[in-house]
Tab-separated table of C-alpha atoms and ligand atoms in Angstrom:
chain	number	residue	atom	x	y	z
A	1456	MET	CA	37.109	-26.507	208.405
A	1457	ASN	CA	35.212	-28.301	211.719
A	1458	GLU	CA	37.177	-31.670	210.233
A	1459	LEU	CA	40.773	-30.037	209.874
A	1460	ILE	CA	40.684	-27.621	212.741
A	1461	GLU	CA	39.772	-31.323	215.278
A	1462	SER	CA	42.038	-33.875	213.326
A	1463	GLN	CA	44.154	-30.729	214.523
A	1464	ARG	CA	43.456	-30.596	217.719
A	1465	ASN	CA	43.822	-34.773	217.891
A	1466	TYR	CA	46.749	-33.877	216.423
A	1467	PHE	CA	48.781	-31.526	219.136
A	1468	GLN	CA	46.646	-33.251	222.274
A	1469	GLU	CA	48.406	-36.480	221.120
A	1470	GLY	CA	51.686	-34.418	221.847
A	1471	HIS	CA	53.143	-34.906	218.263
A	1472	THR	CA	54.461	-31.489	218.670
A	1473	ARG	CA	55.726	-31.212	221.709
A	1474	SER	CA	59.501	-32.435	221.133
A	1475	LEU	CA	61.811	-29.351	220.410
A	1476	LYS	CA	63.432	-32.282	218.147
A	1477	ALA	CA	59.876	-32.388	216.406
A	1478	ARG	CA	60.201	-28.419	215.729
A	1479	LYS	CA	63.288	-28.536	214.599
A	1480	GLN	CA	62.426	-30.991	211.690
A	1481	THR	CA	59.323	-29.387	210.979
A	1482	LEU	CA	61.143	-25.894	210.771
A	1483	ARG	CA	64.250	-27.247	208.841
A	1484	LYS	CA	61.753	-29.612	206.552
A	1485	LEU	CA	60.371	-25.928	205.889
A	1486	HIS	CA	63.249	-24.517	205.240
A	1487	ASN	CA	64.758	-26.921	202.600
A	1488	LEU	CA	61.301	-26.702	200.862
A	1489	LEU	CA	61.164	-23.305	200.300
A	1490	LEU	CA	65.147	-23.359	199.148
A	1491	GLU	CA	64.286	-26.292	196.213
A	1492	ASN	CA	61.157	-24.261	195.248
A	1493	GLU	CA	61.856	-20.273	195.555
A	1494	THR	CA	61.802	-20.471	191.410
A	1495	LEU	CA	58.314	-22.280	191.484
A	1496	LEU	CA	57.311	-19.273	194.215
A	1497	ALA	CA	59.436	-16.434	192.309
A	1498	GLU	CA	57.180	-17.605	189.173
A	1499	ALA	CA	54.251	-17.401	190.588
A	1500	ILE	CA	54.447	-13.992	192.325
A	1501	TYR	CA	55.676	-12.906	189.522
A	1502	LYS	CA	52.487	-13.732	187.999
A	1503	ASP	CA	50.636	-11.432	190.965
A	1504	PHE	CA	52.009	-7.821	190.718
A	1505	LYS	CA	56.074	-8.758	188.579
A	1506	LYS	CA	57.595	-8.740	191.548
A	1507	ASN	CA	60.938	-9.624	190.175
A	1508	ARG	CA	62.989	-13.317	191.326
A	1509	MET	CA	66.146	-10.939	193.104
A	1510	VAL	CA	63.490	-8.499	195.278
A	1511	THR	CA	62.410	-12.082	196.042
A	1512	VAL	CA	64.407	-13.825	197.458
A	1513	GLU	CA	65.789	-10.791	199.310
A	1514	ASN	CA	62.142	-9.540	201.191
A	1515	GLU	CA	60.421	-12.726	200.859
A	1516	LEU	CA	62.343	-15.382	201.806
A	1517	SER	CA	65.376	-14.061	203.006
A	1518	LEU	CA	63.051	-13.083	206.196
A	1519	PRO	CA	61.428	-16.863	206.644
A	1520	TYR	CA	64.947	-18.894	206.492
A	1521	GLY	CA	66.922	-16.642	209.293
A	1522	GLU	CA	63.669	-16.868	211.081
A	1523	ILE	CA	64.014	-20.186	210.846
A	1524	ASN	CA	67.484	-20.734	211.806
A	1525	VAL	CA	67.489	-18.289	214.454
A	1526	ALA	CA	64.719	-20.205	215.913
A	1527	ILE	CA	66.621	-23.495	215.683
A	1528	ARG	CA	69.632	-22.336	216.542
A	1529	ARG	CA	67.178	-21.008	219.780
A	1530	LEU	CA	64.446	-22.615	220.462
A	1531	ARG	CA	66.332	-25.495	223.082
A	1532	LYS	CA	66.845	-21.449	224.962
A	1533	TRP	CA	63.043	-20.343	224.130
A	1534	SER	CA	61.579	-23.455	225.856
A	1535	ARG	CA	63.508	-23.417	229.590
A	1536	SER	CA	61.533	-23.097	231.846
A	1537	ARG	CA	62.165	-19.753	233.793
A	1538	ARG	CA	62.805	-19.362	238.127
A	1539	LEU	CA	61.349	-16.930	239.536
A	1540	VAL	CA	61.770	-15.237	242.603
A	1541	THR	CA	59.336	-17.001	245.398
A	1542	ASN	CA	57.208	-14.703	248.276
A	1543	LEU	CA	58.430	-15.441	251.625
A	1544	SER	CA	54.331	-16.807	252.333
A	1545	ASN	CA	54.841	-19.823	250.267
A	1546	PHE	CA	58.439	-20.372	251.932
A	1547	PRO	CA	60.028	-23.561	250.907
A	1548	ALA	CA	58.513	-23.420	247.533
A	1549	SER	CA	59.345	-23.226	244.050
A	1550	THR	CA	58.156	-21.664	241.603
A	1551	ARG	CA	58.878	-21.437	237.652
A	1552	SER	CA	57.587	-19.984	234.382
A	1553	ILE	CA	57.217	-22.170	231.422
A	1554	PRO	CA	56.624	-21.837	228.128
A	1555	VAL	CA	53.792	-24.078	226.397
A	1556	PRO	CA	51.696	-23.866	223.456
A	1557	TYR	CA	48.582	-23.199	223.190
A	1558	GLY	CA	47.765	-25.623	220.910
A	1559	VAL	CA	45.573	-25.342	216.617
A	1560	THR	CA	46.604	-21.925	215.782
A	1561	LEU	CA	45.005	-20.218	212.926
A	1562	VAL	CA	47.041	-17.887	211.370
A	1563	ILE	CA	45.645	-14.718	208.478
A	1564	GLY	CA	48.006	-13.039	205.743
A	1565	PRO	CA	47.495	-10.054	204.067
A	1566	TRP	CA	48.724	-10.379	199.771
A	1567	ASN	CA	51.491	-6.975	200.332
A	1568	TYR	CA	54.207	-9.734	201.230
A	1569	PRO	CA	52.250	-13.239	200.404
A	1570	TYR	CA	55.252	-15.364	201.621
A	1571	MET	CA	56.209	-13.337	204.352
A	1572	LEU	CA	54.364	-12.399	205.747
A	1573	SER	CA	52.591	-15.386	205.846
A	1574	LEU	CA	55.671	-17.424	206.770
A	1575	ILE	CA	57.167	-15.626	209.858
A	1576	PRO	CA	54.207	-16.022	211.641
A	1577	ALA	CA	53.544	-19.902	210.757
A	1578	ILE	CA	56.666	-20.234	211.600
A	1579	SER	CA	57.318	-18.864	214.810
A	1580	SER	CA	53.786	-20.541	215.826
A	1581	LEU	CA	55.447	-23.913	214.121
A	1582	ALA	CA	58.796	-23.214	216.660
A	1583	ALA	CA	56.754	-23.021	219.956
A	1584	GLY	CA	55.120	-26.902	219.195
A	1585	ASN	CA	51.629	-25.235	217.878
A	1586	THR	CA	49.406	-26.734	214.820
A	1587	VAL	CA	48.871	-23.940	212.531
A	1588	VAL	CA	46.316	-23.167	209.421
A	1589	LEU	CA	47.810	-20.863	206.776
A	1590	LYS	CA	44.479	-18.933	205.305
A	1591	PRO	CA	46.444	-16.886	202.936
A	1592	SER	CA	45.272	-13.009	200.454
A	1593	GLU	CA	43.081	-14.073	197.788
A	1594	VAL	CA	44.128	-11.398	196.670
A	1595	THR	CA	47.530	-12.401	195.426
A	1596	ALA	CA	46.078	-15.776	194.857
A	1597	HIS	CA	49.253	-17.509	192.219
A	1598	SER	CA	51.340	-16.471	195.367
A	1599	SER	CA	48.774	-18.651	197.382
A	1600	ALA	CA	48.398	-21.497	194.974
A	1601	ALA	CA	52.776	-22.587	194.826
A	1602	LEU	CA	52.070	-22.053	198.841
A	1603	ALA	CA	49.403	-24.273	199.477
A	1604	SER	CA	50.346	-26.478	196.944
A	1605	ILE	CA	54.273	-27.017	198.817
A	1606	ILE	CA	52.442	-26.943	202.160
A	1607	ASN	CA	49.746	-28.996	202.218
A	1608	SER	CA	52.177	-31.465	199.947
A	1609	ASN	CA	54.879	-31.691	202.119
A	1610	PHE	CA	53.658	-31.828	205.578
A	1611	PRO	CA	50.839	-33.510	207.706
A	1612	ARG	CA	47.921	-32.127	207.935
A	1613	ASP	CA	47.075	-31.992	210.843
A	1614	LEU	CA	50.433	-30.139	211.882
A	1615	PHE	CA	50.312	-27.167	209.005
A	1616	TYR	CA	47.500	-26.706	206.811
A	1617	MET	CA	46.767	-23.690	204.305
A	1618	GLN	CA	43.175	-23.091	203.890
A	1619	GLU	CA	42.937	-21.086	200.333
A	1620	GLY	CA	39.950	-18.195	199.611
A	1621	GLY	CA	38.651	-14.531	200.733
A	1622	VAL	CA	36.018	-13.484	203.359
A	1623	PRO	CA	33.357	-16.385	202.967
A	1624	GLU	CA	36.670	-19.520	203.571
A	1625	THR	CA	37.904	-17.114	206.337
A	1626	THR	CA	34.601	-16.169	207.338
A	1627	ALA	CA	33.750	-19.712	207.380
A	1628	LEU	CA	37.817	-20.017	209.775
A	1629	LEU	CA	36.939	-17.881	211.921
A	1630	GLU	CA	33.699	-19.783	213.357
A	1631	GLN	CA	35.749	-22.305	214.453
A	1632	LYS	CA	37.455	-22.983	217.476
A	1633	PHE	CA	40.859	-22.005	217.705
A	1634	ASP	CA	43.296	-20.712	220.886
A	1635	LYS	CA	44.893	-18.228	219.619
A	1636	ILE	CA	44.907	-16.564	216.108
A	1637	PHE	CA	47.036	-14.308	214.289
A	1638	PHE	CA	45.928	-11.632	211.848
A	1639	THR	CA	47.819	-9.137	209.636
A	1640	GLY	CA	46.186	-7.426	207.618
A	1641	SER	CA	43.887	-3.808	207.519
A	1642	THR	CA	42.507	-2.157	210.763
A	1643	THR	CA	39.171	-2.742	209.302
A	1644	VAL	CA	39.134	-6.536	209.241
A	1645	GLY	CA	40.720	-6.566	212.521
A	1646	ARG	CA	38.161	-5.654	214.295
A	1647	ILE	CA	36.176	-8.040	212.517
A	1648	VAL	CA	38.928	-10.946	213.721
A	1649	MET	CA	38.703	-9.137	217.057
A	1650	LYS	CA	35.192	-10.029	217.404
A	1651	ALA	CA	35.154	-13.511	215.938
A	1652	ALA	CA	37.750	-14.035	218.691
A	1653	ALA	CA	35.931	-13.139	220.955
A	1654	GLU	CA	33.399	-16.061	220.998
A	1655	HIS	CA	35.542	-18.017	221.594
A	1656	LEU	CA	37.819	-15.895	223.591
A	1657	THR	CA	40.829	-16.723	221.766
A	1658	PRO	CA	43.774	-15.007	222.164
A	1659	VAL	CA	44.794	-12.506	218.964
A	1660	THR	CA	47.470	-11.329	217.561
A	1661	LEU	CA	46.834	-7.861	215.209
A	1662	GLU	CA	49.119	-6.533	213.021
A	1663	LEU	CA	47.386	-3.573	210.961
A	1664	GLY	CA	48.631	-1.000	208.449
A	1665	GLY	CA	48.208	2.833	209.162
A	1666	LYS	CA	49.337	6.650	207.774
A	1667	ASN	CA	53.187	6.093	209.934
A	1668	PRO	CA	53.982	9.885	209.927
A	1669	VAL	CA	57.936	10.369	209.055
A	1670	ILE	CA	59.156	14.156	210.573
A	1671	VAL	CA	61.892	16.089	209.069
A	1672	LEU	CA	63.890	18.525	211.592
A	1673	PRO	CA	65.692	21.596	209.819
A	1674	ASP	CA	69.111	19.576	210.755
A	1675	CYS	CA	68.519	16.744	209.600
A	1676	ASN	CA	71.588	15.407	207.092
A	1677	LEU	CA	69.165	16.515	204.096
A	1678	LYS	CA	70.753	14.263	201.591
A	1679	ARG	CA	70.791	10.974	203.900
A	1680	THR	CA	67.465	11.953	204.237
A	1681	ALA	CA	66.162	11.864	201.129
A	1682	GLN	CA	67.986	9.237	200.169
A	1683	ARG	CA	66.499	6.866	202.703
A	1684	LEU	CA	62.539	8.268	201.858
A	1685	ALA	CA	63.066	7.681	198.557
A	1686	TRP	CA	63.985	4.498	198.823
A	1687	GLY	CA	61.398	3.361	201.454
A	1688	LYS	CA	58.612	5.273	199.997
A	1689	LEU	CA	59.608	2.747	196.312
A	1690	HIS	CA	60.398	-0.148	198.860
A	1691	ASN	CA	57.244	-2.462	197.820
A	1692	ASN	CA	55.905	-0.331	195.722
A	1693	GLY	CA	55.118	1.720	198.359
A	1694	ASN	CA	53.215	-1.496	199.349
A	1695	ALA	CA	54.605	-2.018	203.194
A	1696	CYS	CA	53.036	-1.510	206.565
A	1697	VAL	CA	56.018	0.184	207.607
A	1698	SER	CA	56.134	2.752	204.236
A	1699	PRO	CA	56.791	5.831	204.707
A	1700	ASP	CA	52.981	7.064	204.853
A	1701	HIS	CA	53.757	10.613	203.938
A	1702	VAL	CA	56.747	13.876	205.410
A	1703	TYR	CA	56.870	16.698	207.326
A	1704	VAL	CA	59.341	18.873	207.060
A	1705	HIS	CA	60.206	22.337	208.509
A	1706	GLU	CA	59.510	25.233	206.309
A	1707	ASP	CA	62.943	26.105	205.690
A	1708	ILE	CA	64.362	22.416	203.865
A	1709	LYS	CA	61.172	21.492	201.687
A	1710	ASP	CA	62.020	23.392	199.016
A	1711	ALA	CA	65.724	21.093	198.685
A	1712	LEU	CA	64.937	18.797	200.995
A	1713	ILE	CA	61.997	17.694	197.595
A	1714	ALA	CA	65.053	18.727	194.963
A	1715	GLU	CA	66.783	15.598	196.986
A	1716	ILE	CA	63.861	12.714	197.239
A	1717	VAL	CA	62.248	13.459	193.078
A	1718	LYS	CA	66.695	12.980	192.802
A	1719	ASN	CA	67.426	10.190	194.378
A	1720	LEU	CA	64.234	8.354	193.204
A	1721	LYS	CA	65.688	8.327	189.361
A	1722	LYS	CA	68.573	6.927	190.742
A	1723	ILE	CA	66.937	4.287	192.576
A	1724	THR	CA	64.380	2.961	189.481
A	1725	GLY	CA	66.685	4.298	187.137
A	1726	SER	CA	64.913	7.604	183.497
A	1727	ASP	CA	62.492	4.950	182.803
A	1728	SER	CA	61.004	3.285	186.152
A	1729	ARG	CA	58.572	1.818	184.399
A	1730	THR	CA	61.699	-0.611	183.106
A	1731	SER	CA	62.820	-0.909	186.576
A	1732	PRO	CA	63.043	-4.487	188.012
A	1733	LEU	CA	63.046	-3.338	191.790
A	1734	LEU	CA	59.042	-2.140	191.190
A	1735	PRO	CA	56.633	-4.566	191.508
A	1736	ARG	CA	53.590	-3.196	189.994
A	1737	MET	CA	49.810	-2.350	191.612
A	1738	VAL	CA	48.228	-5.613	192.985
A	1739	ASN	CA	44.791	-5.077	191.304
A	1740	GLU	CA	42.589	-2.780	189.297
A	1741	LYS	CA	41.190	-2.007	192.887
A	1742	ASN	CA	44.299	-1.000	194.420
A	1743	PHE	CA	45.475	1.268	190.781
A	1744	ASP	CA	42.362	3.036	191.087
A	1745	ARG	CA	42.106	3.779	195.178
A	1746	VAL	CA	46.323	5.517	194.561
A	1747	LEU	CA	45.196	6.664	191.765
A	1748	ARG	CA	42.405	8.967	192.866
A	1749	LEU	CA	44.627	10.116	195.758
A	1750	ILE	CA	46.759	12.211	193.588
A	1751	ASP	CA	45.760	15.450	193.182
A	1752	PRO	CA	47.486	16.140	189.562
A	1753	ALA	CA	47.080	20.253	191.012
A	1754	LYS	CA	49.379	19.587	193.634
A	1755	VAL	CA	51.989	16.530	191.591
A	1756	VAL	CA	56.456	18.081	191.820
A	1757	ALA	CA	57.099	14.917	190.170
A	1758	GLY	CA	55.828	11.971	188.261
A	1759	GLY	CA	52.413	11.598	188.396
A	1760	THR	CA	51.906	8.898	185.144
A	1761	SER	CA	49.870	5.916	185.095
A	1762	ASP	CA	49.564	2.923	182.495
A	1763	ARG	CA	45.927	1.301	183.807
A	1764	GLU	CA	46.364	-1.725	181.433
A	1765	GLU	CA	50.088	-2.147	183.334
A	1766	ARG	CA	49.236	-0.865	186.782
A	1767	TYR	CA	51.761	0.901	187.179
A	1768	ILE	CA	51.647	4.169	188.996
A	1769	GLU	CA	55.434	5.992	188.747
A	1770	PRO	CA	57.218	7.149	191.688
A	1771	THR	CA	55.019	10.017	192.676
A	1772	VAL	CA	55.689	13.579	195.188
A	1773	MET	CA	52.448	16.000	196.280
A	1774	ASP	CA	53.656	18.869	197.676
A	1775	GLY	CA	51.655	21.328	199.992
A	1776	VAL	CA	50.105	18.823	201.037
A	1777	THR	CA	47.315	19.349	204.022
A	1778	GLN	CA	44.981	17.095	206.523
A	1779	ASP	CA	41.819	18.579	204.373
A	1780	ASP	CA	42.934	16.482	200.932
A	1781	PRO	CA	41.745	12.975	200.224
A	1782	ILE	CA	46.003	11.714	200.191
A	1783	MET	CA	45.780	11.939	204.350
A	1784	LYS	CA	42.356	10.500	204.687
A	1785	GLU	CA	43.989	7.114	204.727
A	1786	GLU	CA	46.905	4.725	204.016
A	1787	VAL	CA	48.066	5.522	201.234
A	1788	PHE	CA	49.782	2.183	200.073
A	1789	GLY	CA	51.879	2.494	197.084
A	1790	PRO	CA	54.594	4.638	195.247
A	1791	VAL	CA	53.131	8.529	196.610
A	1792	LEU	CA	54.857	10.601	198.778
A	1793	PRO	CA	53.010	13.433	200.510
A	1794	ILE	CA	54.850	16.448	201.629
A	1795	LEU	CA	53.256	18.588	204.192
A	1796	THR	CA	55.208	21.834	206.263
A	1797	TYR	CA	55.272	22.421	209.202
A	1798	SER	CA	56.756	25.693	210.938
A	1799	ASN	CA	56.111	24.567	214.749
A	1800	LEU	CA	57.414	21.164	216.407
A	1801	GLU	CA	55.670	21.621	219.266
A	1802	SER	CA	52.246	22.259	217.800
A	1803	LEU	CA	53.282	19.484	215.065
A	1804	VAL	CA	53.940	17.006	217.733
A	1805	GLU	CA	50.352	17.797	219.517
A	1806	THR	CA	48.345	17.129	216.456
A	1807	LEU	CA	50.139	14.014	216.081
A	1808	LYS	CA	48.996	12.660	219.477
A	1809	SER	CA	45.709	13.140	218.844
A	1810	GLN	CA	45.908	11.171	215.759
A	1811	PRO	CA	45.206	7.066	215.268
A	1812	ALA	CA	49.249	5.353	216.317
A	1813	PRO	CA	51.059	4.576	213.111
A	1814	LEU	CA	52.909	1.294	212.814
A	1815	ALA	CA	55.538	3.717	212.744
A	1816	LEU	CA	57.073	6.399	213.367
A	1817	TYR	CA	60.468	8.470	211.142
A	1818	ILE	CA	61.775	10.925	212.682
A	1819	PHE	CA	65.116	13.002	211.284
A	1820	THR	CA	67.521	15.313	213.117
A	1821	ARG	CA	71.059	15.454	214.410
A	1822	ASN	CA	69.183	16.381	217.605
A	1823	LEU	CA	69.062	12.695	219.004
A	1824	ARG	CA	68.308	13.551	222.392
A	1825	LYS	CA	64.739	15.965	220.708
A	1826	ALA	CA	64.002	12.852	218.662
A	1827	ARG	CA	63.913	10.209	221.752
A	1828	LYS	CA	62.169	12.643	223.578
A	1829	ILE	CA	59.293	13.164	220.551
A	1830	MET	CA	59.538	9.423	220.450
A	1831	THR	CA	57.793	8.749	223.662
A	1832	GLU	CA	55.696	11.657	223.362
A	1833	ILE	CA	53.855	9.855	219.817
A	1834	PRO	CA	52.247	7.101	220.159
A	1835	SER	CA	52.931	4.488	217.228
A	1836	GLY	CA	54.173	0.935	217.397
A	1837	GLY	CA	57.651	1.371	216.675
A	1838	GLY	CA	59.940	3.744	214.623
A	1839	MET	CA	63.276	4.584	213.646
A	1840	ILE	CA	66.108	7.789	213.714
A	1841	ASN	CA	67.448	8.448	211.112
A	1842	GLU	CA	65.489	6.255	208.809
A	1843	VAL	CA	62.573	3.996	208.072
A	1844	VAL	CA	61.135	0.858	206.754
A	1845	MET	CA	64.435	-1.958	208.416
A	1846	HIS	CA	64.203	-1.513	212.034
A	1847	PHE	CA	60.933	-5.029	210.347
A	1848	ILE	CA	63.779	-6.307	209.493
A	1849	ASN	CA	66.252	-7.310	212.472
A	1850	MET	CA	64.520	-10.454	214.019
A	1851	ASN	CA	65.733	-9.386	218.222
A	1852	ALA	CA	63.288	-7.315	218.839
A	1853	PRO	CA	59.821	-7.566	219.343
A	1854	PHE	CA	58.171	-5.490	216.222
A	1855	GLY	CA	54.401	-4.550	215.997
A	1856	GLY	CA	51.694	-2.198	217.147
A	1857	VAL	CA	49.437	-0.406	219.045
A	1858	GLY	CA	45.764	1.289	219.900
A	1859	GLU	CA	44.719	1.508	215.621
A	1860	SER	CA	47.922	0.141	214.507
A	1861	GLY	CA	47.668	-3.522	216.397
A	1862	MET	CA	48.542	-4.977	219.718
A	1863	GLY	CA	50.887	-7.549	220.115
A	1864	ASN	CA	54.622	-8.555	218.686
A	1865	TYR	CA	55.927	-11.657	216.593
A	1866	HIS	CA	59.850	-12.406	215.801
A	1867	GLY	CA	61.928	-14.366	216.531
A	1868	LYS	CA	62.064	-14.664	220.713
A	1869	ALA	CA	59.248	-12.460	220.447
A	1870	GLY	CA	56.900	-14.489	218.555
A	1871	PHE	CA	57.914	-17.565	219.968
A	1872	ALA	CA	56.744	-15.516	223.361
A	1873	THR	CA	53.482	-14.651	221.428
A	1874	PHE	CA	52.557	-18.625	220.400
A	1875	SER	CA	53.011	-19.882	224.011
A	1876	HIS	CA	51.374	-19.422	226.927
A	1877	PHE	CA	53.687	-18.827	229.712
A	1878	LYS	CA	52.401	-21.628	232.668
A	1879	THR	CA	53.138	-20.148	236.008
A	1880	VAL	CA	53.941	-23.330	237.887
A	1881	MET	CA	54.634	-23.462	241.749
A	1882	SER	CA	55.619	-26.834	243.786
A	1883	LYS	CA	55.852	-27.236	247.610
A	1884	PRO	CA	57.660	-29.661	249.479
A	1885	THR	CA	55.512	-31.856	252.282
A	1886	TRP	CA	57.962	-31.554	255.124
A	1887	PHE	CA	56.800	-27.966	256.184
A	1888	GLU	CA	52.642	-26.666	256.749
A	1889	LEU	CA	52.398	-22.865	257.557
A	1890	PHE	CA	49.583	-23.207	260.384
A	1891	LEU	CA	48.743	-19.313	259.790
A	1892	LYS	CA	46.952	-20.919	256.802
A	1893	TYR	CA	44.813	-22.354	259.006
A	1894	PRO	CA	41.564	-21.290	260.690
A	1895	PRO	CA	41.269	-19.602	263.758
A	1896	HIS	CA	42.818	-16.915	262.389
A	1897	ARG	CA	43.579	-15.397	265.486
A	1898	LYS	CA	44.108	-11.891	266.361
A	1899	ILE	CA	48.045	-13.185	268.052
A	1900	TYR	CA	48.811	-14.582	264.244
A	1901	LEU	CA	49.316	-11.126	263.445
A	1902	LYS	CA	51.169	-10.049	266.605
A	1903	ILE	CA	53.609	-13.612	265.232
A	1904	TYR	CA	54.449	-12.242	262.059
A	1905	ARG	CA	54.542	-8.516	262.509
A	1906	SER	CA	57.626	-9.368	266.159
A	1907	ILE	CA	59.116	-12.135	264.169
A	1908	ILE	CA	59.348	-11.335	260.684
A	1909	GLY	CA	59.349	-7.688	260.714
A	1910	ARG	CA	58.454	-4.787	258.708
A	1911	ARG	CA	61.551	-5.669	256.673
A	1912	LEU	CA	60.528	-8.992	256.340
A	1913	MET	CA	56.810	-8.312	255.720
A	1914	ASN	CA	57.859	-6.858	252.492
A	1915	PHE	CA	58.555	-9.940	250.648
A	1916	TRP	CA	55.743	-12.173	251.984
A	1917	HIS	CA	52.859	-11.828	249.617
B	17	LIG	P1	42.932	-7.416	203.975
B	17	LIG	O1	42.621	-6.556	206.145
B	17	LIG	O2	42.328	-6.713	203.037
B	17	LIG	O3	43.571	-8.852	203.898
B	17	LIG	C1	43.776	-9.863	205.514
B	17	LIG	C2	43.635	-10.699	205.033
B	17	LIG	O4	41.602	-10.551	204.963
B	17	LIG	C3	42.814	-11.296	204.494
B	17	LIG	O5	43.798	-13.442	203.941
B	17	LIG	C4	41.646	-11.388	204.038
B	17	LIG	O6	41.515	-12.936	202.922
B	17	LIG	C5	41.247	-11.685	204.752
B	17	LIG	N1	40.272	-10.741	204.870
B	17	LIG	C6	39.723	-10.148	204.036
B	17	LIG	N2	38.710	-9.354	204.123
B	17	LIG	C7	37.784	-10.469	205.287
B	17	LIG	C8	36.258	-9.929	206.002
B	17	LIG	N3	35.936	-9.416	205.946
B	17	LIG	N4	36.927	-11.201	206.325
B	17	LIG	C9	37.502	-12.292	207.426
B	17	LIG	N5	38.879	-12.100	206.280
B	17	LIG	C10	38.801	-11.242	205.481
B	17	LIG	O7	44.472	-6.637	203.970
B	17	LIG	P2	44.973	-5.738	202.461
B	17	LIG	O8	44.767	-6.086	201.922
B	17	LIG	O9	45.934	-7.758	202.279
B	17	LIG	O10	47.171	-6.273	203.214
B	17	LIG	C11	46.885	-4.184	203.200
B	17	LIG	C12	46.815	-4.417	205.219
B	17	LIG	O11	47.678	-4.626	205.577
B	17	LIG	C13	47.444	-2.578	205.439
B	17	LIG	O12	46.766	-2.211	205.716
B	17	LIG	C14	48.558	-3.186	205.472
B	17	LIG	O13	49.183	-1.573	206.256
B	17	LIG	C15	48.308	-3.478	206.377
B	17	LIG	N6	49.523	-5.326	207.221
B	17	LIG	C16	49.907	-4.303	208.234
B	17	LIG	C17	51.113	-5.426	208.012
B	17	LIG	C18	52.313	-5.206	210.156
B	17	LIG	O14	52.687	-6.325	210.053
B	17	LIG	N7	51.611	-4.852	210.887
B	17	LIG	C19	51.940	-6.015	207.550
B	17	LIG	C20	50.946	-6.141	206.524
B	17	LIG	C21	50.234	-5.341	205.751
């Protein structure tokens, strides 16, 4: 690993990643390789958790394609140095902010979108002019191997290399000195990554998980709310970091909402959800058992069946859930939707304010003013009003967590910025020198400042 990082560092220092032309070529090549190898990638992910080809192209590959296209189109603009205001005591000078790549970067990916969540940060890093070591998840071993075979046989190892492996390999990588680490995964492992990065003072971006709450107000559009919640919960079989984790619904509309959600779940999956091409399986027995343990059969109002051999869990709705239930103690990360009720919105908001900040907060109401107010009061990485999940795919908006759900953000321009250091450079001509800089510092100077420059201009002095 040491040799890998050193050779990437040499490659970076030799300047191979500096030119925008070279970066664009790398991105174009990656785009073409993904396109050419869609079948290989789709077959591999199907072996991991039965994600079908259409869904794979739609939510694993289309976003990296988009991210590459946006980066190629806007790279010149993003890379431009920007003029900043120069303060008066530095007159005459010009100040610029110049984005420069960090150097050798490490991207660690999770299993739940093994292609998308590994590729998007890698694309941003390459666009910003870094070299990349990409460590995908060992949980989706087929997908990781397929992507690694494509990348490692087509890119110079010094520029872009995929290091497969689990905890031992990641631990060994984390002992190395990287110039930037981008991690997507659980909060627990996020802490390990940050601790390791601290040893080398390496900056980190952490994209972590959490329990994303949904608040449904009595004035919502009930049918649309239920439709979107059902879709959002089934997206990637509930294995999404922005998945609606649980629902707080006003007690007056609880029964109606549940009935509509159940109707919509069936509409999306068909009468037998086991045969739905949209639903991948739980990724392994460990996750299957974990989610099953969270289901309290006494509270199930729809679904609830499962098949361990198939790692299949029927989309399930639980009613009458309270904060004490096991399902409220951890991120659900599966096709199970717990419903809780509230009667007093203010006290619900107070409760949520004191909980760990989730990655996303969702509010359903026709009262946008109220929704925006709640959005500003409850901490969360991001959120949506009257919709779920979809904000993730807006590449024009920074995406990221806060507190326990992470730090830093990415996507589009924000991704480029995440993998760049913004260097402030001031440039001064030599024809003028400010004599006030030099000793002796006489009291009269202060008087000169005040009388000549005046109080108003003093505001711009520093
Ligand atoms: P995970 O934390 O178990 O694994 C993520 C990566 O860390 C993997 O590559 C894994 O090999 C590595 N890893 C695991 N244990 C490690 C250890 N002890 N030391 C060093 N490295 C280790 O996460 P996961 O199960 O792959 O993904 C699910 C989690 O990721 C969920 O919590 C989900 O919410 C979160 N997630 C967040 C985002 C986001 O954008 N914020 C996106 C997807 C998933």
